[in-house]
Structure formats: C-alpha cells, structure tokens
Short mmCIF file of C-alpha atoms and ligand atoms in Angstrom, two decimals:
data_model
loop_
_atom_site.label_atom_id
_atom_site.label_comp_id
_atom_site.label_asym_id
_atom_site.label_seq_id
_atom_site.Cartn_x
_atom_site.Cartn_y
_atom_site.Cartn_z
CA MET A 1 0.00 0.00 0.00
CA GLY A 2 1.46 3.41 -1.03
CA LEU A 3 1.81 6.43 1.28
CA LEU A 4 -1.02 8.99 1.30
CA THR A 5 -0.40 12.03 -0.87
CA GLY A 6 -1.13 15.64 0.19
CA ALA A 7 -4.73 15.72 -1.11
CA GLU A 8 -5.57 12.31 0.37
CA LEU A 9 -4.09 13.33 3.72
CA TRP A 10 -6.33 16.38 3.76
CA SER A 11 -9.41 14.24 3.06
CA VAL A 12 -8.49 11.87 5.91
CA ALA A 13 -7.87 14.81 8.25
CA ILE A 14 -11.20 16.44 7.33
CA PHE A 15 -13.03 13.12 7.73
CA PHE A 16 -11.39 12.59 11.14
CA ALA A 17 -12.25 16.15 12.29
CA ILE A 18 -15.91 15.73 11.26
CA PHE A 19 -16.03 12.36 13.00
CA LEU A 20 -14.62 13.88 16.22
CA LEU A 21 -17.09 16.77 16.08
CA LEU A 22 -20.01 14.37 15.63
CA VAL A 23 -18.87 12.27 18.62
CA ASP A 24 -18.48 15.50 20.60
CA LEU A 25 -21.99 16.69 19.65
CA MET A 26 -23.41 13.33 20.64
CA HIS A 27 -21.84 13.57 24.09
CA ARG A 28 -22.95 17.12 24.83
CA ARG A 29 -26.45 17.04 23.35
CA HIS A 30 -28.16 17.17 26.76
CA ARG A 31 -26.52 20.54 27.45
CA TRP A 32 -29.08 21.98 25.06
CA THR A 33 -32.07 20.99 27.21
CA ALA A 34 -33.61 23.96 28.97
CA ARG A 35 -33.19 22.63 32.51
CA TYR A 36 -29.57 21.42 32.34
CA PRO A 37 -27.37 23.33 34.85
CA PRO A 38 -25.58 26.35 33.35
CA GLY A 39 -21.84 26.46 32.84
CA PRO A 40 -19.02 28.22 31.00
CA MET A 41 -18.84 28.12 27.19
CA SER A 42 -16.87 25.10 26.04
CA LEU A 43 -14.62 24.37 23.07
CA PRO A 44 -15.34 21.55 20.63
CA VAL A 45 -13.80 18.20 21.70
CA LEU A 46 -11.75 19.68 24.59
CA GLY A 47 -14.82 21.16 26.28
CA ASN A 48 -13.77 23.16 29.36
CA LEU A 49 -10.51 21.26 29.89
CA LEU A 50 -8.41 24.38 29.33
CA GLN A 51 -10.53 26.47 31.72
CA VAL A 52 -10.22 24.14 34.73
CA ASP A 53 -7.34 24.87 37.07
CA PHE A 54 -6.23 21.29 37.85
CA GLN A 55 -3.68 22.61 40.38
CA ASN A 56 -6.37 24.14 42.57
CA MET A 57 -9.78 22.88 41.55
CA PRO A 58 -11.74 23.97 44.68
CA ALA A 59 -10.67 27.62 44.20
CA GLY A 60 -11.61 27.50 40.51
CA PHE A 61 -14.96 25.93 41.36
CA GLN A 62 -15.63 28.68 43.92
CA LYS A 63 -15.27 31.30 41.16
CA LEU A 64 -17.60 29.35 38.86
CA ARG A 65 -20.08 28.95 41.73
CA CYS A 66 -20.19 32.76 42.15
CA ARG A 67 -20.97 33.05 38.42
CA PHE A 68 -23.39 30.17 37.87
CA GLY A 69 -24.81 29.17 41.28
CA ASP A 70 -24.74 26.02 43.43
CA LEU A 71 -25.07 23.64 40.48
CA PHE A 72 -23.01 24.25 37.39
CA SER A 73 -21.97 22.06 34.50
CA LEU A 74 -18.66 21.44 32.79
CA GLN A 75 -17.72 19.45 29.72
CA LEU A 76 -14.39 17.66 30.23
CA ALA A 77 -13.69 16.39 26.71
CA PHE A 78 -16.48 13.78 26.22
CA GLU A 79 -17.39 13.62 29.92
CA SER A 80 -20.43 15.62 31.09
CA VAL A 81 -19.87 16.83 34.63
CA VAL A 82 -22.08 18.66 37.12
CA VAL A 83 -20.42 20.23 40.17
CA LEU A 84 -22.51 20.32 43.36
CA ASN A 85 -21.83 23.07 45.89
CA GLY A 86 -23.29 23.92 49.30
CA LEU A 87 -25.03 21.84 51.95
CA THR A 88 -28.53 21.96 50.43
CA ALA A 89 -27.50 20.73 46.96
CA LEU A 90 -25.12 18.08 48.34
CA ARG A 91 -27.69 16.80 50.83
CA GLU A 92 -30.36 16.64 48.15
CA ALA A 93 -28.04 14.69 45.81
CA LEU A 94 -26.35 12.33 48.28
CA VAL A 95 -29.13 11.82 50.84
CA ARG A 96 -32.49 12.34 49.11
CA HIS A 97 -31.29 10.80 45.83
CA SER A 98 -28.73 8.50 47.45
CA GLU A 99 -29.51 5.49 45.24
CA ASP A 100 -29.71 7.51 42.01
CA THR A 101 -26.30 9.12 42.60
CA ALA A 102 -24.46 6.07 44.01
CA ASP A 103 -22.86 5.04 40.72
CA ARG A 104 -19.20 5.86 39.97
CA PRO A 105 -17.65 6.97 36.68
CA LEU A 106 -15.73 4.18 34.95
CA LEU A 107 -11.97 4.35 35.31
CA HIS A 108 -10.73 3.05 31.96
CA THR A 109 -7.19 2.87 33.29
CA ASN A 110 -8.20 0.01 35.64
CA ASP A 111 -8.64 -2.33 32.69
CA HIS A 112 -5.01 -1.92 31.80
CA VAL A 113 -3.22 -2.09 35.13
CA GLY A 114 -4.13 -5.26 36.89
CA PHE A 115 -7.80 -4.83 37.82
CA GLY A 116 -9.71 -5.47 34.64
CA PRO A 117 -10.27 -8.48 32.45
CA ARG A 118 -7.68 -7.45 29.88
CA SER A 119 -4.86 -7.68 32.36
CA GLN A 120 -6.03 -10.95 33.81
CA GLY A 121 -6.56 -13.00 30.71
CA LYS A 122 -9.81 -14.88 31.09
CA CYS A 123 -11.82 -12.95 33.62
CA ARG A 124 -14.03 -15.28 35.57
CA LYS A 125 -16.92 -12.84 35.69
CA ARG A 126 -17.03 -12.26 31.96
CA GLN A 127 -16.65 -15.90 31.20
CA THR A 128 -19.55 -16.84 33.36
CA TRP A 129 -21.63 -14.06 31.84
CA GLN A 130 -21.08 -15.64 28.45
CA GLU A 131 -21.87 -19.04 29.89
CA LYS A 132 -25.01 -17.58 31.38
CA ARG A 133 -25.94 -16.05 28.07
CA GLN A 134 -25.39 -19.37 26.37
CA GLN A 135 -27.51 -21.10 29.01
CA LYS A 136 -30.26 -18.59 28.37
CA GLN A 137 -30.08 -19.16 24.62
CA THR A 138 -30.33 -22.90 25.16
CA ALA A 139 -33.21 -22.61 27.62
CA THR A 140 -35.32 -20.09 25.69
CA GLY A 141 -34.36 -20.85 22.13
CA TRP A 142 -33.31 -17.16 21.90
CA THR A 143 -30.85 -16.82 19.05
CA GLU A 144 -27.67 -14.78 18.76
CA ASP A 145 -28.49 -11.09 18.74
CA PRO A 146 -26.75 -9.60 15.70
CA THR A 147 -26.29 -6.26 17.47
CA VAL A 148 -24.12 -7.77 20.20
CA VAL A 149 -20.68 -8.83 19.10
CA ILE A 150 -18.28 -10.44 21.55
CA LYS A 151 -14.66 -10.39 20.63
CA THR A 152 -12.00 -11.85 22.95
CA ASN A 153 -14.18 -11.25 26.01
CA VAL A 154 -14.86 -7.58 25.18
CA VAL A 155 -18.37 -6.45 24.32
CA ILE A 156 -17.83 -4.11 21.41
CA LYS A 157 -21.42 -3.31 20.54
CA TRP A 158 -24.48 -3.38 22.74
CA ASP A 159 -28.18 -3.13 21.98
CA ARG A 160 -29.61 -1.02 24.83
CA SER A 161 -33.19 -1.99 23.99
CA ARG A 162 -32.59 -5.50 25.37
CA LYS A 163 -33.42 -4.46 28.94
CA GLU A 164 -33.69 -8.01 30.20
CA ASP A 165 -30.03 -8.54 29.36
CA GLU A 166 -28.84 -5.45 31.24
CA ALA A 167 -28.62 -7.44 34.47
CA LEU A 168 -26.44 -10.07 32.80
CA ARG A 169 -24.09 -7.58 31.25
CA PRO A 170 -20.80 -7.27 33.14
CA LYS A 171 -19.54 -3.76 33.76
CA CYS A 172 -16.04 -2.75 32.79
CA GLY A 173 -13.45 -4.14 35.21
CA LEU A 174 -14.12 -5.62 38.63
CA PRO A 175 -16.21 -3.84 41.25
CA GLY A 176 -14.08 -3.61 44.41
CA VAL A 177 -15.74 -1.23 46.89
CA LEU A 178 -14.71 2.33 46.14
CA GLN A 179 -15.17 2.25 42.38
CA ALA A 180 -17.99 -0.29 42.22
CA GLN A 181 -20.65 0.52 39.65
CA TYR A 182 -24.13 0.81 41.12
CA GLY A 183 -25.87 -2.57 40.95
CA SER A 184 -25.99 -5.91 42.72
CA ALA A 185 -22.19 -6.13 43.17
CA TRP A 186 -22.24 -2.64 44.72
CA ARG A 187 -24.90 -3.73 47.21
CA GLN A 188 -23.15 -7.03 48.01
CA GLN A 189 -19.77 -5.41 48.66
CA ARG A 190 -21.14 -2.55 50.77
CA ARG A 191 -23.25 -4.88 52.88
CA PHE A 192 -20.25 -7.18 53.36
CA SER A 193 -17.78 -4.38 54.23
CA VAL A 194 -20.12 -2.60 56.62
CA SER A 195 -21.14 -5.76 58.48
CA THR A 196 -17.56 -7.10 58.63
CA PHE A 197 -16.23 -3.78 59.96
CA ARG A 198 -19.07 -3.53 62.46
CA HIS A 199 -18.60 -7.03 63.87
CA PHE A 200 -14.88 -6.75 64.33
CA GLY A 201 -15.11 -8.97 66.39
CA LEU A 202 -13.56 -11.30 63.85
CA GLY A 203 -10.63 -13.44 64.97
CA LYS A 204 -8.95 -13.31 68.34
CA LYS A 205 -8.52 -9.54 68.65
CA SER A 206 -11.07 -6.77 68.20
CA LEU A 207 -10.24 -3.79 65.98
CA GLU A 208 -10.07 -1.68 69.15
CA GLN A 209 -7.29 -3.91 70.54
CA TRP A 210 -5.34 -3.69 67.26
CA VAL A 211 -5.61 0.12 67.32
CA THR A 212 -4.53 0.31 70.96
CA GLU A 213 -1.52 -1.91 70.33
CA GLU A 214 -0.52 0.11 67.26
CA ALA A 215 -0.85 3.38 69.18
CA ARG A 216 1.52 1.96 71.79
CA CYS A 217 4.08 1.05 69.08
CA LEU A 218 3.70 4.49 67.48
CA CYS A 219 4.24 6.31 70.79
CA ALA A 220 7.32 4.12 71.44
CA ALA A 221 8.73 5.06 68.00
CA PHE A 222 8.12 8.77 68.78
CA THR A 223 9.82 8.37 72.17
CA ASN A 224 12.91 6.88 70.45
CA TYR A 225 13.68 10.35 69.10
CA ASN A 226 14.41 11.49 72.70
CA GLY A 227 12.91 14.93 72.15
CA ARG A 228 14.89 15.58 68.92
CA PRO A 229 12.86 17.16 66.09
CA PHE A 230 11.49 14.71 63.45
CA SER A 231 8.77 14.51 60.84
CA PRO A 232 6.04 12.11 62.06
CA ASN A 233 4.54 11.51 58.60
CA THR A 234 6.25 8.21 57.73
CA LEU A 235 5.56 6.77 61.18
CA LEU A 236 1.90 7.82 60.94
CA ASP A 237 1.69 6.12 57.52
CA LYS A 238 3.15 2.94 59.03
CA ALA A 239 0.81 2.94 62.03
CA VAL A 240 -2.32 3.50 59.91
CA CYS A 241 -1.19 0.95 57.32
CA ASN A 242 -0.74 -1.58 60.13
CA VAL A 243 -4.28 -1.00 61.42
CA ILE A 244 -5.66 -1.62 57.92
CA ALA A 245 -3.37 -4.67 57.60
CA SER A 246 -4.75 -6.00 60.90
CA LEU A 247 -8.28 -5.62 59.55
CA LEU A 248 -7.39 -7.40 56.31
CA TYR A 249 -4.56 -9.81 57.19
CA ALA A 250 -4.87 -10.09 61.01
CA CYS A 251 -1.21 -9.15 61.33
CA ARG A 252 1.01 -6.14 61.89
CA PHE A 253 4.40 -5.47 60.33
CA GLU A 254 7.49 -4.29 62.22
CA TYR A 255 8.26 -0.69 61.20
CA ASP A 256 11.65 -1.70 59.75
CA ASP A 257 10.38 -4.76 57.80
CA PRO A 258 11.69 -4.25 54.21
CA ARG A 259 8.49 -5.70 52.70
CA PHE A 260 6.38 -3.28 54.75
CA ILE A 261 8.53 -0.33 53.67
CA ARG A 262 8.10 -1.47 50.05
CA LEU A 263 4.31 -1.83 50.52
CA LEU A 264 4.06 1.75 51.80
CA SER A 265 6.25 3.16 49.09
CA LEU A 266 4.24 1.38 46.36
CA LEU A 267 0.99 2.56 47.94
CA ARG A 268 2.23 6.16 47.79
CA ASP A 269 3.37 5.68 44.16
CA THR A 270 -0.05 4.23 43.28
CA ILE A 271 -1.89 7.16 44.82
CA ASP A 272 0.43 9.67 43.10
CA GLU A 273 -0.07 7.92 39.76
CA GLU A 274 -3.85 7.72 40.14
CA SER A 275 -4.29 11.34 41.19
CA GLY A 276 -1.83 12.71 38.63
CA PHE A 277 -2.76 14.72 35.56
CA LEU A 278 -1.67 11.92 33.21
CA ALA A 279 -4.12 9.42 34.74
CA MET A 280 -6.93 11.99 34.44
CA PHE A 281 -5.96 12.69 30.84
CA LEU A 282 -5.89 8.97 29.96
CA ASN A 283 -9.32 8.46 31.52
CA VAL A 284 -10.69 11.34 29.45
CA PHE A 285 -9.05 10.00 26.25
CA PRO A 286 -8.97 6.22 26.95
CA VAL A 287 -8.08 5.43 23.34
CA LEU A 288 -4.50 6.47 24.23
CA LEU A 289 -4.30 3.53 26.64
CA ASN A 290 -3.96 1.26 23.62
CA ILE A 291 -0.49 2.68 22.86
CA PRO A 292 1.73 -0.36 23.52
CA GLY A 293 3.66 -0.11 26.77
CA LEU A 294 2.09 3.20 27.86
CA PRO A 295 -0.13 1.89 30.71
CA ASP A 296 2.77 -0.19 32.08
CA LYS A 297 4.98 2.87 32.11
CA VAL A 298 2.46 5.31 33.58
CA PHE A 299 1.16 2.88 36.22
CA SER A 300 4.32 0.95 37.09
CA GLY A 301 3.80 1.64 40.84
CA LYS A 302 0.23 0.37 40.80
CA LYS A 303 1.24 -2.79 38.95
CA ALA A 304 3.98 -3.50 41.48
CA PHE A 305 1.55 -2.75 44.35
CA MET A 306 -0.94 -5.29 42.97
CA ALA A 307 1.84 -7.88 42.55
CA LEU A 308 2.85 -7.43 46.20
CA GLN A 309 -0.80 -7.72 47.32
CA ASP A 310 -1.06 -10.97 45.31
CA GLU A 311 2.00 -12.30 47.13
CA LEU A 312 0.52 -11.41 50.55
CA LEU A 313 -2.87 -12.87 49.59
CA THR A 314 -1.31 -16.16 48.47
CA GLU A 315 0.59 -16.46 51.78
CA HIS A 316 -2.56 -15.62 53.72
CA LYS A 317 -4.61 -18.26 51.91
CA MET A 318 -1.99 -20.90 52.73
CA THR A 319 -2.43 -20.35 56.48
CA ARG A 320 -6.25 -20.27 56.39
CA ASP A 321 -8.22 -23.04 58.08
CA PRO A 322 -11.79 -22.93 56.69
CA THR A 323 -13.09 -24.94 59.65
CA GLN A 324 -12.09 -22.12 62.03
CA PRO A 325 -13.89 -18.77 62.43
CA PRO A 326 -12.52 -16.03 60.12
CA ARG A 327 -9.41 -14.27 61.40
CA ASP A 328 -9.99 -11.10 59.35
CA LEU A 329 -11.84 -9.53 56.42
CA ILE A 330 -9.98 -11.65 53.84
CA ASP A 331 -10.99 -14.91 55.56
CA ALA A 332 -14.59 -13.66 55.75
CA PHE A 333 -14.45 -12.79 52.03
CA LEU A 334 -13.02 -16.24 51.16
CA ALA A 335 -15.87 -17.86 53.09
CA GLU A 336 -18.29 -15.85 50.92
CA VAL A 337 -16.38 -17.01 47.79
CA GLU A 338 -17.00 -20.60 48.85
CA LYS A 339 -20.69 -19.92 49.50
CA ALA A 340 -20.96 -18.21 46.08
CA LYS A 341 -19.65 -21.23 44.14
CA GLY A 342 -22.13 -21.95 41.34
CA LYS A 343 -23.50 -18.37 41.51
CA PRO A 344 -21.73 -16.67 38.61
CA GLU A 345 -23.46 -13.35 39.24
CA SER A 346 -21.82 -13.02 42.67
CA SER A 347 -19.07 -10.44 43.16
CA PHE A 348 -17.38 -12.72 45.69
CA ASN A 349 -14.54 -14.18 43.66
CA ASP A 350 -10.74 -14.25 43.92
CA GLU A 351 -10.23 -11.50 41.32
CA ASN A 352 -12.51 -9.10 43.15
CA LEU A 353 -10.86 -9.88 46.50
CA ARG A 354 -7.59 -8.30 45.34
CA MET A 355 -9.58 -5.26 44.17
CA VAL A 356 -11.35 -4.90 47.55
CA VAL A 357 -8.06 -5.23 49.44
CA ALA A 358 -6.39 -2.61 47.22
CA ASP A 359 -9.41 -0.27 47.56
CA LEU A 360 -9.37 -0.44 51.36
CA PHE A 361 -5.63 0.23 51.56
CA MET A 362 -5.91 3.15 49.14
CA ALA A 363 -9.09 4.67 50.63
CA GLY A 364 -8.02 4.30 54.25
CA MET A 365 -4.28 4.81 54.50
CA VAL A 366 -3.43 8.30 53.24
CA THR A 367 -6.75 9.83 54.37
CA THR A 368 -6.30 8.75 57.99
CA SER A 369 -2.56 9.43 58.08
CA ILE A 370 -2.93 12.97 56.69
CA THR A 371 -5.77 13.68 59.13
CA LEU A 372 -3.52 12.61 62.02
CA SER A 373 -0.72 14.87 60.71
CA TRP A 374 -3.17 17.76 60.66
CA ALA A 375 -4.22 16.94 64.24
CA LEU A 376 -0.58 17.01 65.48
CA LEU A 377 0.18 20.22 63.60
CA LEU A 378 -2.93 21.98 64.90
CA MET A 379 -2.14 20.91 68.48
CA ILE A 380 1.34 22.46 68.10
CA LEU A 381 -0.10 25.66 66.62
CA HIS A 382 -2.86 25.93 69.26
CA PRO A 383 -1.29 25.11 72.68
CA ASP A 384 -4.42 26.34 74.48
CA VAL A 385 -6.53 23.72 72.66
CA GLN A 386 -3.83 21.10 73.30
CA SER A 387 -3.83 21.71 77.05
CA HIS A 388 -7.66 21.62 77.17
CA VAL A 389 -7.61 18.22 75.38
CA GLN A 390 -4.83 16.94 77.68
CA LYS A 391 -6.84 18.03 80.75
CA GLU A 392 -9.86 16.08 79.52
CA ILE A 393 -7.72 13.02 78.76
CA ASP A 394 -6.17 13.16 82.25
CA GLU A 395 -9.61 13.49 83.88
CA VAL A 396 -11.38 10.74 81.93
CA ILE A 397 -8.64 8.23 81.07
CA GLY A 398 -5.76 9.14 83.36
CA GLN A 399 -2.15 7.98 82.81
CA ALA A 400 -2.50 4.38 83.99
CA ARG A 401 -4.59 2.75 81.25
CA CYS A 402 -5.11 2.83 77.47
CA PRO A 403 -8.02 4.75 75.92
CA GLU A 404 -11.19 2.82 74.98
CA MET A 405 -13.99 3.63 72.55
CA ALA A 406 -16.37 3.92 75.52
CA ASP A 407 -14.36 6.95 76.76
CA GLN A 408 -15.47 8.96 73.72
CA ALA A 409 -18.91 9.61 75.22
CA HIS A 410 -17.28 11.36 78.20
CA MET A 411 -14.91 13.56 76.19
CA PRO A 412 -17.03 16.21 74.43
CA TYR A 413 -14.17 18.70 73.97
CA THR A 414 -11.74 16.15 72.45
CA ASN A 415 -14.57 14.97 70.22
CA ALA A 416 -15.22 18.54 69.06
CA VAL A 417 -11.49 19.01 68.38
CA ILE A 418 -11.41 15.86 66.22
CA HIS A 419 -14.43 17.08 64.22
CA GLU A 420 -12.84 20.50 63.79
CA VAL A 421 -9.54 18.92 62.62
CA GLN A 422 -11.51 17.08 59.94
CA ARG A 423 -13.47 20.19 58.91
CA PHE A 424 -10.45 22.48 58.84
CA GLY A 425 -8.09 19.87 57.29
CA ASP A 426 -10.59 19.39 54.43
CA ILE A 427 -8.31 16.71 53.02
CA LEU A 428 -10.59 15.49 50.20
CA PRO A 429 -12.06 18.82 49.07
CA LEU A 430 -13.87 17.27 46.08
CA GLY A 431 -14.71 13.89 47.68
CA ALA A 432 -14.92 10.97 45.27
CA PRO A 433 -16.84 11.46 41.99
CA HIS A 434 -20.32 9.96 41.70
CA LYS A 435 -22.42 9.23 38.62
CA THR A 436 -26.19 9.36 38.11
CA SER A 437 -27.72 5.94 37.47
CA ARG A 438 -30.91 7.55 36.13
CA ASP A 439 -32.32 10.98 35.21
CA ILE A 440 -32.83 13.08 38.34
CA GLU A 441 -34.12 16.52 39.26
CA LEU A 442 -31.86 18.54 41.58
CA GLN A 443 -32.62 22.09 42.72
CA GLY A 444 -34.98 22.46 39.78
CA PHE A 445 -32.38 21.29 37.21
CA LEU A 446 -32.58 18.09 35.19
CA ILE A 447 -29.47 15.91 35.32
CA PRO A 448 -29.45 13.03 32.87
CA LYS A 449 -28.40 9.45 33.61
CA GLY A 450 -24.67 8.91 33.17
CA THR A 451 -23.60 12.41 34.29
CA THR A 452 -20.51 12.59 36.50
CA LEU A 453 -21.17 14.48 39.76
CA ILE A 454 -18.34 16.25 41.56
CA THR A 455 -19.17 16.83 45.22
CA ASN A 456 -17.48 20.04 46.32
CA LEU A 457 -17.22 19.09 50.01
CA SER A 458 -14.98 22.09 50.62
CA SER A 459 -17.89 24.40 49.78
CA VAL A 460 -19.68 22.98 52.85
CA LEU A 461 -16.71 22.67 55.19
CA LYS A 462 -15.69 26.28 54.56
CA ASP A 463 -19.20 27.74 54.11
CA GLU A 464 -19.41 31.27 55.56
CA THR A 465 -23.15 30.96 56.16
CA VAL A 466 -22.73 27.83 58.32
CA TRP A 467 -19.51 28.38 60.31
CA GLU A 468 -18.67 31.32 62.53
CA LYS A 469 -14.99 31.29 61.46
CA PRO A 470 -14.82 29.07 58.35
CA LEU A 471 -11.14 29.69 57.60
CA HIS A 472 -9.91 29.31 61.19
CA PHE A 473 -9.33 26.31 63.44
CA HIS A 474 -12.06 26.88 66.01
CA PRO A 475 -13.16 23.80 68.06
CA GLU A 476 -16.07 25.83 69.46
CA HIS A 477 -17.77 25.22 66.07
CA SER A 478 -18.92 21.82 67.25
CA TRP A 479 -18.23 21.93 70.95
CA MET A 480 -21.24 21.92 73.17
CA PRO A 481 -20.12 22.42 76.78
CA ARG A 482 -21.72 19.88 79.09
CA ALA A 483 -23.99 22.52 80.64
CA ALA A 484 -25.45 23.34 77.23
CA LEU A 485 -26.27 19.70 76.34
C1 LIG B 1 -10.02 10.49 58.18
C2 LIG B 1 -10.03 9.49 57.34
C3 LIG B 1 -10.94 9.38 56.13
C4 LIG B 1 -11.52 10.35 55.37
C5 LIG B 1 -11.40 11.87 55.54
C6 LIG B 1 -12.31 9.68 54.35
C7 LIG B 1 -13.06 10.34 53.39
C8 LIG B 1 -13.84 9.71 52.45
C9 LIG B 1 -14.64 10.39 51.45
C10 LIG B 1 -14.80 11.91 51.32
C11 LIG B 1 -15.24 9.44 50.70
C12 LIG B 1 -16.17 9.67 49.51
C13 LIG B 1 -17.61 9.54 49.94
C14 LIG B 1 -18.50 9.65 48.73
O1 LIG B 1 -18.72 8.66 48.07
O2 LIG B 1 -19.00 10.75 48.45
C15 LIG B 1 -14.81 8.16 51.21
C16 LIG B 1 -15.22 6.95 50.71
C17 LIG B 1 -14.74 5.74 51.14
N1 LIG B 1 -13.84 5.51 52.16
FE1 LIG B 1 -13.04 6.91 53.35
N2 LIG B 1 -12.17 8.33 54.51
C18 LIG B 1 -11.34 8.09 55.57
C19 LIG B 1 -10.94 6.87 56.07
C20 LIG B 1 -11.26 5.65 55.52
C21 LIG B 1 -10.82 4.36 56.02
C22 LIG B 1 -9.93 4.15 57.26
C23 LIG B 1 -11.33 3.41 55.18
C24 LIG B 1 -11.20 1.91 55.22
C25 LIG B 1 -10.20 1.23 55.67
C26 LIG B 1 -12.12 4.11 54.17
C27 LIG B 1 -12.80 3.50 53.14
C28 LIG B 1 -13.62 4.16 52.26
C29 LIG B 1 -14.42 3.47 51.26
C30 LIG B 1 -14.49 1.96 51.05
C31 LIG B 1 -15.12 4.46 50.57
C32 LIG B 1 -16.13 4.26 49.45
C33 LIG B 1 -17.50 4.22 50.05
C34 LIG B 1 -18.58 4.16 49.01
O3 LIG B 1 -18.30 4.14 47.83
O4 LIG B 1 -19.74 4.14 49.43
N3 LIG B 1 -12.04 5.47 54.41
N4 LIG B 1 -13.96 8.34 52.27
#
C-alpha cells in the first residue's frame, strides 16, 4: 500500500475532524435541554478542559459557583460533569437521591493495570456471563443477537433496547468497593464491608485492641527520638497501614520490615499515579491507553503494588483453616467465595478480593494518616486547645490505662477538636466522583443518567453561612459544653 499524498491526507484529516465533532456533539447534546445546569462556554472536543485549574480545583470551582450558582456544568472532553456546591445541593443529591447518585464513573485505566479483564486474561466474571448467556439461549431458544458482538471477552457493541439482558451484562473491570458501579455487586460489597467492619469482632482480637496496640508502638517510635525534632509523617503512615493490615490480614508489620517499607512506598506511588494529571488525561481519552507499553509505564507503581498484594494474599490463603472462624476480612471474604460457588453473578470471587483489598488500603491509609498529621500540627499551633484536650484526657482516662472507645462519650471537647480537625483539614475537598444511574431533578435542574457528579465538600466545610470562622481552626464550632447539652 502506497503512502497517502497531500490531497488524500487532507481528506483523511477532514473526515477525522468531522467524526470527532459528531462524537463530541453526541456527548454534549443534553446541554441543550432547557433545565440542564448552566456552565461556561466550552470548546469543541476539549470542552472546558483548558478552563479548569487542575492545580487548585476547589478555588476555581468557587469562582464558577459565584458566576453560575450552586449547580453548574462542565464538559471535560467527552465527559459531562455537574459540580454540586453547598449543603442543600449536596444533601439533596447524596441523601435524598442516594440510590440515584451512588454510581461511579468508569476508570478506563483500571482495565489496563491489573484490575480489569484485559490484564487478567480470562476474567471469571465475563466468562460466566457468556456461559449464562449461552444457558439462556439454550433454555429459551433465543438466538444470537446480531447487534451484540463479543470479541476476545470484550463487548464491542451493545443493543440497549434488550433491557432483560442489562442485568447479565458485566460492567467494565471488577467492582471492588470504592469504584464499584451501582448494581448488585455494589450492594453485596457494601453490605459485606459494613457488616464485617461492624462485627470486628472477627478473629482473636477486636479492631479496638489492634488500634490500641498500634498506638503503643507508634508512641514508642516517637519516644525513640528522645525529644529531637522529626517529621512524624512516615511513622503515621506505618501505624495507619498496620491497622488496615490487621483488619485485612490479622497481622502487623514491624516498622523496619523491608516488605512493609516497600508496601508503603508502592501505595504512595499508586496514589500519586492515580491522582496525577496523566491518569486523568488517559481516563478522558482512553483510546490512548492502547499505545503499547504506555499503561505499564504510567502505572508501574500500581502494577507492582498489585503484585505485592497478590503475594501477601497467596501467603494468607496458605495459612487459612476454613473450619475455624474467620481471622480477618480476607478470611470472611473467602468464606463468601466458597458460598458463592455456582452463583456466577456473585461479586465474591478471587479476582474481586484483590480489588477490595487494594481499595481499602488506598481509601483508608493516606486519608487517615494525613488527618492525624493535621491533628498534630494543629495541636502544636494551638497550645491552648492542646492543654484543654490533655486536661480532659487526664480526667477521663488518666495515665495508667489505654483509651477505649467507651471513653469517647465522656470527652465532648476532644470529640469537638477531632471534628474540627476534619473540617479544617478538608483533606478530600472534592470527595470521590459519583455518577447518576438515572435521570434526576436537583434544585430544579434536570441531570441526565450517566452524568458525573463532583461533590465540592470544601464548599460545605468552609461555608461562611454555616460556620462562625470558616477559615480558622475553632473547636467551638462543634463543641457543646456539658452545661449546654
Ligand atoms: C479520616 C479518614 C478518612 C476520610 C477523611 C475519608 C473520606 C472519604 C470520602 C470523602 C469518601 C467519599 C464519599 C462519597 O462517596 O462521596 C470516602 C469513601 C470511602 N472511604 Fe473513606 N475516609 C477516611 C478513612 C477511611 C478508612 C480508614 C477506610 C477503610 C479502611 C475508608 C474506606 C472508604 C471506602 C471503602 C469508601 C467508598 C465508600 C462508598 O463508595 O460508598 N475510608 N472516604
């Protein structure tokens, strides 16, 4: 085949540009409905990508809120996004319409870095879906639908009118917890996580005992510095990671264990990779993920993190005795996998276990560790608050025993300080994105199914109409002195 000449190249370029514009128009057609939230003018294909300040999104959103109100829309390439601001709008979306907004946007990158079927060869879930489909064809005499083509386990065309098949259709990747698409797997995994966390309980030690022991180790590591200055961040990471490990693996690592140090470093790399601009860009233009070698290069930390989790999971399975009560969340999950044998629609399977474990490490580690760093910093900056907290600790717990959860009820000031640390720290200003699973009406606007929702939590935590001193650390915001209760 010869090379394209100048005129032919032009025709291909014009064809490609028209094709892109048509795809773009298709994605943004609902912006033309009268009750879609307003937003800034957007460019073809790129949408508002060039107008969003990715370095400081909450500040940029505050400016747009002043211009367009509590609900405004953005077009991020082909992704339609509505940003929710203020307590009323967020409560309406996440509480009143909790089920309709519980979906999550698909992360295309997952399919390429160890979570999705592509990276795992034959994905059990997809295989069983095909088996199920075949079973259905055999049972009902229903013949192959020409609008559905399956090629190497990937559905490349789907007829949306076949509603009865929607339930059988696997979603992209595996559910996990944090990124699970709204549906039966979402419900199963939430129910499982909440009940397992609540009844901990599991194994020989309760979660409270694990936390108390870890706090003792952390204090000992602090004491080793003999009053010399040090940054507590790495030690806080280690302590929090150990509490999550105790929940998942019923074990704790020594702080100088090389495998533990590697686990933490890979976890940090994974979070940096996932929250970086490149990951966002690749999720907006997933076609680029097909460039050979690119996903491996961009997500090398995440791949190594998953490989280490696989190693730990294999070791853990070898020491499990199914006749004994579960030692931890992984044992409880494996028991569910056994119960789910012969139920192909279940999300309890080995592939999803590694996803759940990774989700819990990623969702819990940095969030808790950064919050604790904020707490220490704020205690240093506000010695008056620190001495008030210390006084309450001395009165209620004393110096002779460890704290217990039951003490919380008798420590209103410390409780208020913890709430204020979380409000002021505002460590996840935009929360985690949601997606509408059907058309909904919010604050008089119509938001179509499939729209990504960004929850501007910062707009509530720093709201001038709610807090007396929104930009200051002020425990009195949530402190009710005993006399006032
Ligand atoms: C101070 C510490 C933490 C903060 C500030 C925090 C904050 C958040 C936020 C803002 C969300 C998004 C909620 C939404 O969907 O709108 C979230 C979700 C989640 N967090 Fe945390 N988190 C913390 C600790 C943890 C820990 C310790 C774990 C578990 C080990 C955890 C597991 C999860 C999970 C599984 C989700 C997804 C829940 C869902 O999709 O319904 N988080 N967290």
